[in-house]
């Protein structure tokens, strides 16, 4: 048998194909190499994932070309992709493609070539000076270059047009040459080195736990549970410093929303002296930036990577530590195939590479906390804020009892008083409501008709400023009807409140205060986001109102008051994690208050003041909440005790979609999966989105690793009738 390479082609198939390695390519075809191979009647690109000893086929086509030198994908990432394909029931190609960003795969992916301009002489020869007397633009360009040194043509055209620079080149005064420029998404950051803090006792204990695991042959995951402001980030920084000293590299995952220039700068500035290169990977990078960052990491020029979800696949070699900050964040879950959870992939990567994984949070997910309680993870806890900062006082306000006439009030009088008192002392407040728009729905008081989205089974939200009704799922919008289309009754009733209405109420209550709103309606560009936060930090804004966008990770020492307008919204979602989510959210928003010297206050408005999520959050009692909630989960056989798999069918035709999912359910029944309960099929809680009906099958199992390999063959490479789409989500986060 010739020497064989198993190749996964870049087409959506769950299969690998065997090819002969021609003698002349022998040395170049390595594990992970990107190759060109004949496939059916054409040639395609693929990746080498294995060198099998045997093959099922006897006649081989040969690899025709190898791209670049050496391995393209590090072998560890191939292994990780194979694990993902199995665990998350995804096609192998899909798993491999999510490991390798499109910007790197693209045939024309390359470092950008740009024109670089440099002066060839320090002094202007007399005859050139004479000749340029009437060429003012050239003169200006020349003088600028003398004063400021060489630069990119693209930047220098602000000084003088391209023609002027070409003119100087023709006079042999300057050179213009093509050079590669690595696009650096955060190149404008400042460059002052920060020094490590002297750790307090709790931080020292955490560091020593991490150090112990760093020395282990097979380290355990370390879960750092530390209240907001307890100095977790400082621990990450010092652990990374330790890893760098050992000659290794570090990977840091943060939620997309926390990946701000300040966060990156925080890490960069600590390691400037070491000249190790810090790369950044996240979804807002241009394709070019992403390509350059990836190649920089691949070449070993960046030894620290900070990124959001997909950065878990950063092609770092010689990894020494993976940090997952805010590990409970749901944005780590990818909501499309392969539906992976970056925290869980990080834990797997750590396991495969035998490196320490540090999970950090003030409110760890119950999954991670459960593993820590069982001894699978190592738990370290930080109970104190750095420098004795005190946790804020939380007041729960029962808004059932506060009414103005018939209508419930939006802002309880105690909250208004508290905000006023803070404003008088030139402190700041954050007001939080997890619903954008003005009113959550428009209902006819006569016939009860609610304005619904024509494409989705949800009510339309009234946006006052835009004077539109909008769907928050599909972005449909329409004009506001003057009268009920059903019965013709005129004055419509606006039910429920959104951030826009809260903003209006604040403007009415505090006419002289500077008030800003932040939600995804008015923060479309990332500049708007940075600007508003900057203004708030500078004290140009007194009151900030917004959705969860403002709940997380921000540090504003002058914020001493936080108001939560309606804590109940999220409790009403039909999801077994609703309570956990509300608890985490309340803990987080209250973490925004009193991070400076003044003790903070939190006001939580609710109709269910004795709900455990609210009461435990009020007492900052994570352990109490976790114990009780884990008790519920255990008795109901919910995660983390058992695992869920959600299979969803989507299609335009309701009957056909239902038919497909019923067929699938029958096939699944026949598998007689071990220790698994099947629920459904039934309509999803949101029955229709973007004109597609949605049906679900819900599996609950004690034996996930025995179940997924048997489900996989049912779903792979299968065409479903009438453009029905089937998705499978293992460990789902979004159950709607
Ligand atoms: P967390 O990530 O737990 O919310 P941070 O790491 O952001 O907390 O720390 C909060 C603040 O305390 C930061 O400004 C940080 O620089 C500072 N800090 C952290 N550790 C120490 C320490 N040991 N001594 C003094 N200041 C510290
Ligand atoms: Zn819609």
XYZ file of C-alpha atoms and ligand atoms in Angstrom:
764
model
C 0.000 0.000 0.000
C 1.296 3.510 -0.791
C 1.617 6.044 2.001
C -1.853 7.385 2.676
C -3.200 10.638 4.040
C -6.769 10.954 5.281
C -8.170 14.251 4.100
C -11.284 16.167 5.130
C -12.475 18.189 2.151
C -13.852 21.695 2.507
C -17.315 20.686 1.430
C -20.084 19.962 3.864
C -19.643 16.231 4.334
C -19.169 14.215 7.424
C -16.485 12.106 5.842
C -12.778 11.956 5.276
C -11.226 10.511 2.109
C -7.937 8.691 1.613
C -5.321 9.912 -0.829
C -1.921 8.721 -1.855
C 1.029 10.912 -0.902
C 3.274 11.262 -3.942
C 6.980 10.770 -3.200
C 7.909 14.343 -4.120
C 5.426 15.728 -1.567
C 6.347 13.229 1.142
C 8.171 15.693 3.378
C 5.563 18.440 3.043
C 2.424 16.483 3.856
C 2.263 16.813 7.603
C -0.614 16.386 10.019
C -2.865 19.423 9.630
C -1.461 20.365 6.227
C -3.724 22.157 3.789
C -3.715 20.242 0.493
C -5.292 20.213 -2.933
C -6.877 16.928 -4.009
C -8.942 15.594 -6.905
C -12.544 15.127 -5.812
C -15.099 13.700 -8.205
C -14.567 15.674 -11.396
C -12.821 18.690 -9.881
C -10.068 19.676 -7.481
C -10.780 20.908 -3.983
C -8.951 21.982 -0.851
C -8.829 19.826 2.267
C -6.963 19.203 5.497
C -4.898 16.177 6.488
C -6.238 14.742 9.714
C -4.605 11.336 9.926
C -2.077 8.911 8.387
C -3.963 5.606 8.463
C -2.154 2.282 8.316
C -5.003 0.759 6.384
C -7.734 1.943 4.117
C -11.093 0.615 3.023
C -10.375 1.526 -0.573
C -7.715 0.036 -2.782
C -7.416 2.580 -5.576
C -6.159 5.991 -4.583
C -6.028 9.362 -6.190
C -2.999 11.411 -5.244
C -2.595 14.730 -3.474
C -1.681 17.311 -6.095
C -0.428 20.227 -4.027
C 0.518 21.236 -0.500
C -0.026 24.834 0.597
C 2.705 26.533 2.585
C 5.363 24.771 4.562
C 4.719 22.638 7.616
C 1.488 21.951 9.424
C -1.273 24.398 8.769
C -3.570 23.394 11.592
C -1.849 22.406 14.819
C -2.579 18.685 15.444
C -4.198 19.507 18.770
C -6.897 21.482 16.994
C -7.617 18.529 14.726
C -8.110 16.415 17.791
C -10.349 19.065 19.312
C -12.437 19.274 16.126
C -12.845 15.503 16.104
C -14.010 15.596 19.691
C -16.483 18.389 18.911
C -17.874 16.568 15.903
C -18.585 13.581 18.130
C -19.794 15.297 21.269
C -21.956 17.932 19.588
C -23.172 15.608 16.806
C -21.825 17.875 14.071
C -20.355 16.962 10.684
C -16.574 16.697 10.901
C -16.107 19.334 8.210
C -18.315 21.777 10.069
C -16.306 21.187 13.243
C -13.005 21.613 11.393
C -14.224 24.766 9.690
C -15.193 26.351 12.962
C -11.693 25.665 14.256
C -10.187 27.438 11.266
C -11.478 30.957 10.587
C -12.782 31.662 7.115
C -10.393 34.587 6.769
C -7.485 32.126 7.014
C -9.042 29.478 4.782
C -9.831 31.797 1.915
C -7.715 31.103 -1.137
C -6.579 34.715 -1.375
C -5.862 35.041 2.353
C -2.551 36.804 2.770
C -0.921 39.572 4.670
C -1.830 42.859 3.143
C 0.701 44.508 0.902
C 0.784 48.275 1.212
C 2.968 51.049 -0.074
C 5.644 52.325 2.309
C 7.243 55.685 1.791
C 10.688 56.621 3.060
C 13.021 59.498 2.364
C 16.225 58.737 0.417
C 18.113 61.832 1.506
C 18.188 64.278 4.433
C 18.813 67.396 2.435
C 17.020 68.726 -0.555
C 19.474 69.167 -3.449
C 19.517 72.721 -4.783
C 18.255 71.840 -8.251
C 15.346 69.848 -6.876
C 14.461 72.783 -4.632
C 14.418 75.036 -7.682
C 12.308 72.618 -9.695
C 9.808 72.226 -6.868
C 9.191 75.930 -6.398
C 5.912 75.661 -8.229
C 5.036 72.217 -6.905
C 3.672 73.237 -3.523
C 2.093 69.886 -2.761
C 5.420 68.104 -3.345
C 7.217 70.580 -1.134
C 4.700 70.103 1.644
C 4.968 66.316 1.319
C 8.755 66.463 1.438
C 8.820 68.659 4.516
C 6.303 66.491 6.285
C 8.370 63.376 5.623
C 11.515 65.067 6.937
C 9.776 66.003 10.163
C 7.752 62.879 10.788
C 9.741 60.031 9.300
C 8.570 57.252 6.958
C 5.008 55.965 6.794
C 2.286 54.219 4.798
C 1.073 55.949 1.664
C -2.526 55.389 2.760
C -1.883 57.525 5.855
C 0.269 60.088 4.048
C -2.340 60.948 1.425
C -3.944 63.067 4.125
C -0.889 65.340 3.855
C -0.555 65.382 0.083
C -2.133 63.543 -2.824
C -0.638 60.373 -4.279
C 0.528 62.344 -7.336
C 2.760 64.536 -5.159
C 4.404 61.491 -3.565
C 4.947 59.908 -6.987
C 6.487 63.185 -8.134
C 9.000 63.016 -5.276
C 9.808 59.417 -6.189
C 10.474 60.452 -9.806
C 12.954 63.010 -8.513
C 14.661 60.196 -6.591
C 14.027 61.947 -3.296
C 11.905 59.208 -1.765
C 11.317 55.480 -2.184
C 7.916 53.851 -2.527
C 7.897 50.113 -1.959
C 5.338 47.392 -1.267
C 5.585 45.941 2.216
C 3.428 43.662 4.273
C 1.606 45.330 7.055
C 0.091 43.296 9.858
C -3.262 44.744 10.683
C -3.467 45.315 14.387
C -6.986 45.972 15.635
C -5.845 47.755 18.774
C -2.758 49.480 17.459
C -3.701 52.868 18.891
C -3.550 51.791 22.506
C -1.040 53.538 24.747
C 2.037 51.782 25.975
C 2.751 52.332 29.657
C 3.817 49.240 31.544
C 1.724 48.291 34.562
C 3.259 46.725 37.634
C 1.833 43.719 39.478
C -0.062 44.364 42.712
C 1.078 42.759 45.943
C -1.493 40.035 46.432
C -3.697 39.907 49.505
C -4.058 36.651 51.439
C -7.028 35.330 49.503
C -5.356 36.131 46.195
C -2.155 34.451 47.390
C -4.071 31.293 48.236
C -5.640 31.329 44.773
C -2.249 31.818 43.126
C -0.715 29.000 45.078
C -3.555 26.674 44.054
C -2.974 27.562 40.417
C 0.787 27.116 40.837
C 0.268 23.665 42.311
C -1.811 22.663 39.314
C 0.780 24.144 36.937
C 3.248 21.647 38.364
C 0.923 18.691 37.884
C 1.361 16.241 35.063
C -2.422 16.079 34.712
C -3.707 19.321 36.170
C -7.231 19.874 37.402
C -9.476 22.725 36.350
C -9.347 25.560 38.896
C -12.628 27.356 39.569
C -12.040 30.804 41.034
C -15.193 32.081 42.647
C -14.531 35.636 43.683
C -16.984 38.430 44.407
C -16.908 41.358 41.992
C -13.868 43.508 42.698
C -12.019 40.785 44.571
C -9.075 40.974 42.195
C -9.580 37.946 39.953
C -8.077 39.691 36.953
C -4.914 40.367 38.927
C -4.681 36.645 39.628
C -5.032 35.827 35.927
C -2.290 38.316 35.119
C 0.124 36.858 37.649
C -0.668 33.287 36.621
C 0.034 34.224 33.010
C 3.316 35.870 34.034
C 4.290 32.612 35.709
C 3.402 30.604 32.607
C 5.401 32.950 30.370
C 8.413 32.545 32.652
C 8.115 28.827 32.085
C 8.430 29.519 28.353
C 4.825 28.798 27.562
C 1.897 30.687 26.098
C -1.487 31.735 27.448
C -5.047 31.888 26.186
C -7.639 34.170 27.789
C -11.328 34.005 26.941
C -13.666 36.813 27.889
C -17.291 37.379 26.868
C -17.620 39.298 23.614
C -19.164 42.281 25.393
C -16.227 42.544 27.809
C -13.616 42.478 25.055
C -13.076 46.218 25.014
C -9.874 48.098 24.192
C -9.494 48.705 27.966
C -9.544 44.978 28.690
C -6.957 44.269 26.031
C -4.872 47.210 27.181
C -4.980 45.849 30.722
C -3.264 42.661 29.551
C -0.956 44.303 27.028
C 0.388 46.861 29.428
C 1.346 44.195 31.953
C 3.488 42.295 29.487
C 5.063 45.065 27.425
C 8.447 44.456 29.031
C 8.453 40.812 27.999
C 8.007 41.515 24.302
C 5.735 38.523 23.860
C 3.053 39.896 21.581
C -0.603 39.923 22.562
C -3.056 38.914 19.851
C -6.768 39.607 19.889
C -9.491 37.515 18.264
C -13.158 38.449 18.178
C -16.076 38.728 15.835
C -15.758 42.427 15.026
C -12.359 42.044 13.376
C -12.188 42.566 9.645
C -11.257 39.485 7.646
C -7.806 40.980 7.121
C -7.217 41.647 10.804
C -8.398 38.182 11.681
C -6.069 36.622 9.150
C -3.080 38.576 10.435
C -3.787 37.858 14.080
C -4.195 34.166 13.363
C -0.971 33.927 11.377
C 0.880 35.886 14.033
C -0.279 33.406 16.663
C 0.453 30.442 14.382
C 3.985 31.677 13.795
C 4.579 31.987 17.541
C 4.984 35.757 17.461
C 2.043 36.272 19.803
C 2.218 34.242 22.983
C -0.805 35.688 24.712
C -4.183 35.528 23.014
C -7.263 37.331 24.297
C -10.520 36.680 22.611
C -14.182 35.854 22.694
C -15.809 32.481 22.068
C -14.009 31.295 18.938
C -10.591 32.246 20.329
C -10.696 28.924 22.154
C -9.369 27.599 18.833
C -6.394 29.970 18.725
C -3.515 28.070 17.079
C -1.160 28.580 20.017
C 1.463 25.973 20.541
C 3.174 25.146 23.775
C 0.163 26.316 25.700
C 0.599 26.760 29.464
C -2.750 28.047 30.714
C -6.293 28.785 29.572
C -8.313 31.383 31.470
C -12.069 31.629 30.977
C -13.356 34.766 32.657
C -17.069 35.093 33.489
C -17.353 31.407 32.747
C -21.121 31.427 33.395
C -21.782 33.723 30.430
C -24.210 32.363 27.893
C -22.482 34.080 25.020
C -19.844 31.331 25.176
C -22.409 29.050 23.591
C -22.412 29.080 19.806
C -25.997 29.118 18.555
C -25.251 27.437 15.243
C -23.677 24.132 14.288
C -21.531 22.780 15.894
C -23.353 24.409 18.869
C -20.276 24.260 21.060
C -19.803 25.901 24.445
C -16.411 27.621 24.506
C -15.952 27.045 28.242
C -16.502 23.330 27.815
C -14.262 23.231 24.749
C -11.620 25.070 26.801
C -11.852 22.427 29.510
C -11.492 19.721 26.854
C -8.554 21.485 25.232
C -6.907 21.788 28.629
C -7.455 18.089 29.164
C -5.979 17.130 25.779
C -2.995 19.441 26.153
C -2.617 18.781 29.868
C -2.674 22.426 30.810
C -4.368 24.271 33.636
C -7.757 25.773 32.877
C -8.817 28.581 35.206
C -12.527 29.363 35.254
C -13.396 32.621 36.967
C -16.680 34.178 38.051
C -18.490 35.912 40.881
C -21.414 33.604 40.173
C -20.150 30.376 38.595
C -22.557 28.351 36.497
C -24.181 25.615 38.540
C -22.504 23.122 36.201
C -19.025 24.307 37.146
C -19.861 24.760 40.806
C -21.234 21.228 40.881
C -17.961 19.872 39.456
C -16.067 21.798 42.113
C -18.249 20.431 44.901
C -17.710 16.927 43.610
C -13.948 17.468 43.671
C -13.563 17.200 39.918
C -12.482 20.851 39.809
C -10.369 22.611 42.372
C -12.279 25.443 44.057
C -10.708 28.648 45.331
C -12.799 31.434 46.778
C -12.303 35.143 47.281
C -14.826 36.625 49.689
C -13.404 40.110 50.127
C -13.260 43.008 47.779
C -9.735 44.340 47.362
C -8.938 47.065 49.901
C -11.852 46.149 52.154
C -14.428 47.608 49.759
C -17.867 46.740 51.084
C -20.643 45.009 49.175
C -23.593 47.312 48.493
C -26.798 47.289 50.543
C -29.670 45.803 48.574
C -33.272 46.943 49.029
C -36.083 44.875 47.553
C -39.060 47.040 46.612
C -42.415 45.303 46.234
C -44.045 47.246 43.417
C -47.420 45.569 43.874
C -48.024 47.928 46.766
C -46.851 51.081 45.015
C -49.527 52.425 42.715
C -50.529 55.783 41.425
C -54.280 55.499 41.003
C -54.767 52.392 38.941
C -51.496 52.325 37.052
C -48.351 50.714 38.475
C -45.506 53.215 38.776
C -42.346 52.771 36.819
C -39.995 54.283 39.392
C -40.715 53.615 43.046
C -40.556 56.778 45.211
C -37.703 55.298 47.274
C -35.649 54.752 44.164
C -36.339 58.311 42.993
C -35.270 59.693 46.382
C -32.121 57.614 46.406
C -31.147 58.732 42.905
C -31.779 62.359 43.866
C -29.589 62.013 46.957
C -26.769 60.557 44.879
C -27.114 63.235 42.233
C -26.918 65.914 44.922
C -23.560 64.465 45.949
C -22.346 64.318 42.338
C -22.345 60.550 42.297
C -23.744 58.424 39.483
C -26.511 55.870 39.049
C -27.244 53.009 36.678
C -30.831 52.000 35.925
C -31.304 48.610 34.461
C -34.160 47.009 32.546
C -33.771 44.013 30.341
C -36.190 45.093 27.676
C -35.652 47.645 24.990
C -38.216 49.782 23.245
C -40.969 51.832 24.859
C -43.784 49.388 25.516
C -43.553 45.656 25.224
C -46.837 45.312 23.405
C -49.807 47.119 22.009
C -53.152 45.746 23.120
C -56.686 46.798 22.280
C -58.585 47.479 25.525
C -61.894 46.584 23.846
C -61.302 43.249 22.095
C -57.945 42.300 23.639
C -56.183 42.020 20.290
C -52.370 42.253 20.640
C -50.318 43.387 17.659
C -48.233 40.380 16.643
C -45.301 39.977 14.262
C -46.518 38.489 10.970
C -43.372 36.300 10.777
C -42.904 35.217 14.391
C -45.165 34.201 17.218
C -44.271 37.146 19.451
C -45.862 40.509 20.161
C -44.469 43.593 18.469
C -42.722 46.150 20.665
C -43.642 49.814 20.484
C -40.660 52.116 19.871
C -41.714 55.657 20.537
C -38.774 57.591 19.156
C -38.870 55.732 15.856
C -42.705 55.734 16.007
C -42.711 52.088 14.933
C -43.759 48.671 16.033
C -40.824 46.276 15.868
C -40.220 42.558 16.180
C -37.181 41.809 18.359
C -36.653 38.432 16.727
C -36.718 39.188 12.996
C -36.480 43.000 12.876
C -39.832 43.354 11.111
C -41.233 46.831 11.621
C -44.500 48.551 10.813
C -46.280 51.816 11.429
C -48.323 52.158 14.608
C -52.013 51.675 13.780
C -54.335 54.472 14.893
C -57.080 52.063 15.810
C -57.395 48.357 16.430
C -57.385 46.539 13.076
C -59.687 43.915 14.588
C -62.550 45.927 16.071
C -61.785 49.512 15.109
C -61.622 50.741 18.724
C -59.467 53.836 18.943
C -57.164 54.525 21.888
C -54.728 51.694 22.082
C -53.252 50.526 25.353
C -49.536 50.210 25.802
C -48.616 47.314 28.053
C -45.273 46.687 29.755
C -42.283 49.000 29.701
C -38.992 49.153 27.890
C -35.790 51.161 28.347
C -37.134 53.995 26.215
C -40.031 54.532 28.595
C -37.740 54.357 31.617
C -35.500 56.944 30.020
C -38.525 59.216 29.569
C -39.585 58.691 33.189
C -36.073 59.601 34.368
C -36.025 62.730 32.234
C -39.341 63.739 33.814
C -38.143 62.991 37.348
C -34.658 64.546 37.032
C -34.959 67.371 34.515
C -31.493 68.780 35.149
C -29.558 65.497 35.144
C -27.567 64.266 32.162
C -29.200 60.998 31.128
C -28.066 58.490 28.515
C -29.553 55.245 27.324
C -27.644 52.178 26.155
C -29.284 49.264 24.412
C -28.955 47.574 21.067
C -31.384 50.065 19.475
C -29.149 53.075 19.896
C -25.732 51.383 20.202
C -25.465 49.887 16.753
C -21.827 50.806 16.128
C -19.085 49.886 18.567
C -17.984 53.539 18.600
C -21.308 54.637 20.060
C -20.821 52.107 22.834
C -17.288 53.254 23.630
C -18.276 56.920 23.499
C -21.193 56.602 25.888
C -19.121 54.577 28.333
C -16.301 57.116 28.028
C -18.679 59.993 28.753
C -20.039 58.125 31.725
C -16.547 57.448 33.065
C -15.666 61.133 32.622
C -18.727 62.183 34.593
C -20.433 63.839 31.632
C -23.410 61.553 32.217
C -25.139 61.266 35.610
C -27.636 58.529 34.914
C -27.176 55.604 32.594
C -30.200 53.518 31.673
C -29.909 50.343 29.659
C -30.301 46.639 29.075
C -27.901 43.871 30.059
C -25.354 45.645 27.924
C -24.555 47.790 30.976
C -24.844 45.033 33.564
C -21.536 43.351 32.996
C -17.991 43.871 33.995
C -17.873 47.649 33.834
C -15.942 49.473 36.508
C -17.122 52.967 37.431
C -16.008 54.039 40.898
C -18.510 56.911 41.085
C -21.555 54.689 40.585
C -23.125 54.348 44.019
C -26.697 53.546 43.113
C -28.136 50.839 40.895
C -31.825 50.402 40.163
C -33.357 47.287 38.665
C -36.720 48.292 37.227
C -38.311 44.887 36.831
C -36.493 41.822 38.063
C -39.409 39.568 37.155
C -39.171 39.726 33.377
C -36.513 37.056 33.116
C -38.182 34.882 35.767
C -41.168 34.412 33.490
C -39.176 32.778 30.698
C -40.031 29.074 30.436
C -36.480 27.859 30.974
C -35.137 25.823 33.881
C -32.224 28.248 34.155
C -34.479 31.333 34.574
C -33.877 31.517 38.293
C -30.113 31.067 37.922
C -30.042 33.784 35.275
C -31.892 36.282 37.419
C -29.681 35.548 40.400
C -26.527 36.042 38.316
C -27.874 39.206 36.791
C -28.789 40.741 40.142
C -25.386 39.841 41.561
C -23.747 41.400 38.531
C -25.707 44.616 38.497
C -25.171 45.050 42.186
C -21.479 44.530 41.515
C -21.672 47.784 39.547
C -22.523 49.738 42.672
C -20.021 51.140 45.124
C -16.789 50.028 43.500
C -15.088 53.139 44.743
C -14.805 54.520 48.248
C -18.481 55.209 48.880
C -20.651 52.276 49.840
C -23.243 51.527 47.185
C -26.938 50.854 47.215
C -29.050 48.620 45.015
C -32.826 48.831 44.544
C -34.626 45.869 43.044
C -38.241 46.428 41.954
C -40.289 43.233 41.800
C -43.698 41.660 42.261
C -42.197 38.526 43.792
C -40.030 39.900 46.605
C -39.594 36.518 48.248
C -38.399 34.663 45.186
C -35.201 32.784 46.152
C -33.218 34.291 43.267
C -33.997 37.748 44.623
C -33.553 36.977 48.309
C -30.241 35.140 47.931
C -28.937 37.905 45.650
C -29.996 40.472 48.224
C -27.809 38.763 50.812
C -24.987 38.210 48.323
C -25.327 34.541 49.181
C -24.049 32.533 46.233
C -23.538 29.316 48.173
C -27.044 29.446 49.637
C -28.556 29.932 46.213
C -26.430 27.240 44.598
C -27.235 24.659 47.290
C -30.962 25.225 47.004
C -31.037 25.365 43.214
C -28.829 22.284 42.845
C -31.276 20.499 45.157
C -34.131 21.345 42.771
C -32.088 20.315 39.772
C -31.222 16.995 41.317
C -34.807 16.124 42.183
C -36.012 17.112 38.715
C -33.144 15.247 36.950
C -31.992 18.464 35.312
C -28.434 19.476 34.402
C -25.831 19.217 35.804
C -27.159 15.860 37.106
C -28.462 14.762 33.734
C -27.894 16.210 30.293
C -30.250 17.667 27.714
C -30.209 17.335 23.955
C -32.572 19.522 21.972
C -33.520 18.590 18.427
C -35.391 21.249 16.484
C -37.125 21.082 13.116
C -37.832 24.328 11.286
C -39.913 24.770 8.149
C -42.337 27.084 6.388
C -45.116 24.569 6.222
C -46.463 23.631 9.623
C -47.864 20.177 8.747
C -44.809 19.075 6.786
C -42.423 20.221 9.481
C -44.447 18.391 12.084
C -44.479 15.288 9.916
C -40.677 15.332 9.585
C -40.087 15.686 13.314
C -42.574 12.920 14.063
C -40.728 10.583 11.701
C -37.461 11.482 13.361
C -38.941 10.913 16.809
C -39.982 7.409 15.742
C -36.493 6.643 14.518
C -35.041 7.876 17.797
C -37.486 5.712 19.782
C -36.259 2.675 17.864
C -32.679 3.289 18.978
C -33.645 2.397 22.565
C -31.104 4.845 23.914
C -29.794 3.879 27.352
C -31.093 5.813 30.388
C -32.681 8.422 28.192
C -36.104 9.981 28.309
C -37.651 11.434 25.173
C -40.173 14.277 25.401
C -42.112 15.521 22.399
C -42.172 16.234 19.583
C -44.070 19.405 20.352
C -44.266 23.015 19.240
C -41.353 25.096 20.556
C -42.135 27.778 23.189
C -41.688 30.335 20.402
C -43.673 28.468 17.782
C -42.655 30.519 14.781
C -39.601 32.675 13.979
C -38.880 34.318 10.637
C -41.822 32.580 8.991
C -40.622 29.148 10.063
C -42.550 26.835 12.322
C -40.491 25.176 15.018
C -40.951 21.781 16.598
C -38.754 20.221 19.244
C -37.754 16.851 20.587
C -36.222 16.962 24.009
C -33.889 14.228 25.246
C -32.764 13.911 28.833
C -30.029 11.427 29.525
C -27.665 10.135 32.163
C -25.336 8.741 29.489
C -24.544 11.525 27.067
C -21.400 9.937 25.648
C -23.292 6.721 24.934
C -26.186 8.552 23.314
C -24.559 11.001 20.908
C -22.661 8.390 18.821
C -25.967 6.612 18.202
C -27.888 9.774 17.335
C -25.236 11.048 14.974
C -25.829 8.622 12.079
C -29.529 9.547 12.047
C -28.733 13.158 11.408
C -25.549 13.286 9.345
C -25.587 14.051 5.656
C -29.287 13.625 5.418
C -31.583 15.631 3.202
C -34.941 16.409 4.785
C -38.046 16.880 2.681
C -39.510 20.265 1.785
C -36.561 22.297 2.995
C -37.170 21.367 6.595
C -34.058 22.039 8.630
C -33.067 19.877 11.569
C -30.608 21.066 14.196
C -29.255 19.236 17.180
C -28.050 21.090 20.238
C -26.211 19.162 22.940
C -26.234 20.940 26.340
C -28.558 23.632 24.995
C -28.570 27.073 26.569
C -31.445 28.547 24.591
C -34.496 26.352 25.008
C -36.988 28.608 23.283
P -12.450 41.316 39.642
O -11.887 40.842 38.325
O -12.459 40.227 40.680
O -13.776 42.005 39.542
P -10.254 43.143 39.530
O -9.162 42.190 39.248
O -10.765 43.968 38.399
O -11.465 42.394 40.239
O -9.764 44.073 40.719
C -10.475 45.213 41.156
C -9.503 46.371 41.332
O -8.572 46.095 42.378
C -8.654 46.632 40.106
O -8.566 48.017 39.932
C -7.302 46.032 40.442
O -6.245 46.695 39.786
C -7.218 46.204 41.936
N -6.420 45.179 42.617
C -6.453 43.845 42.374
N -5.633 43.182 43.224
C -5.077 44.106 44.017
C -4.141 44.052 45.127
N -3.668 42.902 45.544
N -3.816 45.216 45.710
C -4.346 46.383 45.286
N -5.201 46.506 44.272
C -5.580 45.396 43.635
Zn -40.664 38.686 13.792
